[in-house]
Short mmCIF file of C-alpha atoms in Angstrom, two decimals:
data_model
loop_
_atom_site.label_atom_id
_atom_site.label_comp_id
_atom_site.label_asym_id
_atom_site.label_seq_id
_atom_site.Cartn_x
_atom_site.Cartn_y
_atom_site.Cartn_z
CA MET A 1 1.64 4.94 55.03
CA VAL A 2 -1.74 6.48 54.20
CA GLY A 3 -1.88 4.46 50.97
CA VAL A 4 -1.34 1.20 52.84
CA LEU A 5 -4.04 2.06 55.37
CA PHE A 6 -6.43 2.91 52.55
CA VAL A 7 -5.76 -0.43 50.83
CA LEU A 8 -6.28 -2.31 54.11
CA PHE A 9 -9.51 -0.39 54.75
CA VAL A 10 -10.80 -1.29 51.29
CA LEU A 11 -9.78 -4.96 51.66
CA PHE A 12 -11.17 -5.52 55.14
CA VAL A 13 -14.15 -3.18 55.27
CA VAL A 14 -15.37 -2.14 51.83
CA VAL A 15 -14.94 -5.46 49.98
CA PRO A 16 -16.80 -7.55 52.62
CA LEU A 17 -19.65 -5.01 52.72
CA VAL A 18 -19.96 -5.04 48.92
CA GLU A 19 -19.84 -8.85 48.91
CA LEU A 20 -22.52 -9.05 51.58
CA TYR A 21 -24.74 -6.62 49.68
CA VAL A 22 -24.40 -8.59 46.41
CA ILE A 23 -25.01 -11.94 48.13
CA VAL A 24 -28.16 -10.61 49.80
CA ALA A 25 -29.35 -9.11 46.49
CA VAL A 26 -28.80 -12.40 44.64
CA ALA A 27 -30.42 -14.39 47.45
CA SER A 28 -33.49 -12.15 47.36
CA GLN A 29 -33.85 -12.91 43.65
CA ILE A 30 -33.13 -16.64 43.50
CA GLY A 31 -33.35 -17.78 47.13
CA ALA A 32 -30.85 -18.58 49.87
CA LEU A 33 -30.09 -22.23 49.01
CA PRO A 34 -29.54 -21.61 45.28
CA THR A 35 -27.26 -18.69 46.18
CA ILE A 36 -25.18 -20.86 48.49
CA ALA A 37 -25.06 -23.62 45.87
CA LEU A 38 -23.97 -21.13 43.20
CA LEU A 39 -21.20 -19.79 45.44
CA LEU A 40 -19.96 -23.35 46.08
CA VAL A 41 -20.07 -24.31 42.39
CA ILE A 42 -18.16 -21.15 41.41
CA SER A 43 -15.55 -21.81 44.11
CA PHE A 44 -15.00 -25.44 43.08
CA ALA A 45 -14.93 -24.63 39.35
CA GLY A 46 -12.54 -21.74 40.02
CA ALA A 47 -10.24 -23.94 42.11
CA TRP A 48 -10.17 -26.50 39.29
CA LEU A 49 -9.34 -23.77 36.73
CA VAL A 50 -6.59 -22.31 38.93
CA ARG A 51 -5.10 -25.78 39.39
CA ARG A 52 -5.18 -26.45 35.65
CA GLU A 53 -3.57 -23.10 34.80
CA GLY A 54 -1.05 -23.55 37.62
CA VAL A 55 0.13 -26.84 36.13
CA GLY A 56 0.66 -25.03 32.82
CA VAL A 57 2.69 -22.32 34.53
CA LEU A 58 4.75 -24.98 36.31
CA ARG A 59 5.51 -26.69 32.98
CA ARG A 60 6.56 -23.38 31.41
CA THR A 61 8.76 -22.68 34.45
CA GLN A 62 10.50 -26.04 34.12
CA SER A 63 10.98 -25.55 30.37
CA THR A 64 12.47 -22.08 30.91
CA LEU A 65 14.81 -23.41 33.59
CA GLN A 66 15.93 -26.29 31.38
CA ALA A 67 16.68 -23.78 28.60
CA GLY A 68 18.91 -21.89 31.06
CA GLY A 69 16.58 -18.91 31.39
CA LEU A 70 15.19 -17.06 34.36
CA PRO A 71 11.50 -17.96 34.81
CA ALA A 72 10.54 -14.50 36.06
CA ARG A 73 7.42 -14.11 33.88
CA GLU A 74 6.26 -17.52 35.03
CA MET A 75 6.80 -16.52 38.66
CA VAL A 76 4.62 -13.42 38.18
CA ASP A 77 2.01 -15.64 36.50
CA GLY A 78 2.15 -17.97 39.48
CA ALA A 79 1.66 -15.09 41.90
CA LEU A 80 -1.31 -13.84 39.88
CA LEU A 81 -2.82 -17.33 39.91
CA LEU A 82 -2.30 -17.45 43.66
CA ALA A 83 -4.20 -14.18 43.97
CA ALA A 84 -6.94 -15.52 41.69
CA GLY A 85 -7.21 -18.65 43.82
CA ALA A 86 -7.47 -16.60 46.99
CA MET A 87 -10.24 -14.50 45.45
CA LEU A 88 -12.11 -17.63 44.38
CA VAL A 89 -11.88 -19.19 47.84
CA VAL A 90 -13.34 -16.09 49.52
CA PRO A 91 -17.12 -16.46 49.38
CA GLY A 92 -18.71 -13.77 47.28
CA PHE A 93 -19.67 -12.98 43.73
CA VAL A 94 -17.50 -9.90 43.24
CA THR A 95 -14.22 -11.53 44.30
CA ASP A 96 -15.18 -14.66 42.37
CA ALA A 97 -15.68 -12.57 39.24
CA PHE A 98 -12.26 -10.91 39.63
CA GLY A 99 -10.65 -14.28 40.38
CA LEU A 100 -12.21 -15.95 37.34
CA VAL A 101 -11.17 -13.08 35.07
CA LEU A 102 -7.59 -13.31 36.38
CA VAL A 103 -7.47 -17.04 35.56
CA VAL A 104 -7.98 -16.30 31.84
CA PRO A 105 -4.48 -16.40 30.23
CA PRO A 106 -4.78 -13.28 27.99
CA VAL A 107 -6.07 -11.20 30.90
CA ARG A 108 -3.37 -12.55 33.19
CA SER A 109 -0.73 -11.81 30.55
CA PHE A 110 -2.00 -8.23 30.22
CA VAL A 111 -1.94 -7.71 34.00
CA ARG A 112 1.52 -9.34 34.25
CA ASP A 113 3.01 -7.08 31.58
CA ARG A 114 1.52 -3.96 33.19
CA LEU A 115 2.90 -4.97 36.59
CA ILE A 116 6.36 -5.60 35.15
CA ARG A 117 6.41 -2.20 33.41
CA ARG A 118 5.28 -0.51 36.61
CA TRP A 119 7.97 -2.25 38.68
CA GLU A 120 10.61 -1.28 36.12
CA ARG A 121 9.49 2.37 36.17
CA ARG A 122 9.37 2.53 39.96
CA SER A 123 12.77 0.91 40.47
CA GLY A 124 14.52 2.65 37.60
CA LEU A 125 15.94 -0.71 36.59
CA THR A 126 15.11 -3.07 33.81
CA ALA A 127 14.43 -6.58 34.92
CA GLY A 128 16.58 -8.79 32.74
CA GLY A 129 14.52 -11.90 33.25
CA LEU A 130 11.25 -10.01 33.19
CA GLY A 131 11.64 -7.60 30.32
CA GLY A 132 14.50 -9.32 28.53
CA ARG A 133 16.64 -6.16 28.49
CA GLY A 134 19.05 -6.93 31.32
CA ARG A 135 22.78 -6.33 31.27
CA ILE A 136 25.29 -9.03 32.11
CA VAL A 137 28.48 -8.01 33.87
CA ASP A 138 31.34 -10.52 33.68
CA VAL A 139 33.48 -10.50 36.81
CA GLU A 140 36.72 -12.39 37.39
CA PHE A 141 38.13 -13.21 40.84
CA VAL A 142 41.85 -12.32 41.03
CA GLY A 143 42.66 -13.52 44.53
CA ASP A 144 42.98 -12.01 47.96
CA VAL A 145 42.99 -8.20 47.87
CA THR A 146 43.27 -7.50 51.60
CA PRO A 147 46.13 -5.19 52.60
CA SER A 148 49.29 -7.08 53.67
CA ARG A 149 50.70 -4.29 55.82
CA ARG A 150 48.87 -2.36 58.54
CA PRO A 151 48.47 1.35 57.78
CA ASP A 152 50.31 2.31 61.03
CA GLU A 153 53.52 0.56 59.84
CA GLY A 154 54.25 3.39 57.43
CA GLY A 155 53.83 3.53 53.69
CA PRO A 156 50.78 2.54 51.74
CA PRO A 157 49.48 -1.00 52.14
CA GLU A 158 50.22 -3.37 49.29
CA LEU A 159 47.40 -5.22 47.63
CA GLY A 160 47.53 -8.92 46.84
CA GLY A 161 49.69 -10.06 49.74
CA GLY A 162 52.93 -8.34 48.59
CA ARG A 163 54.18 -11.31 46.56
#
């Protein structure tokens, strides 16, 4: 619980204060209107990049699905692009920098692989679609297995309807 509160504190208090400080520092160097224009240009360029990368992720997802695979890596990529887009929409140079870095495919791939390894370690499971090391269990349905006789009628209940 303390970890969640710390993360929320950083997101809603520390990050906006840092962003405000950097915006004021940049504005004092280049002026208010150029700073606003720069923030707008970065946001629009970032949105265009996120859209372009998102289309690529969508194509890879469709190709993986058509091949009969689980597009788990592509889903993580999509989530990371969503986070990058959110950072680029928020006005500020620091979040824009993180968002732009996350749009770059090699950086996103590195972050994706680290997240997958962390999730696997935390859960104690290997994600078949994510890490490619899953185990398939083949199960066959044999019919109704509910007891045919109530336990109070004496004797053990028979499985499979007593046929």
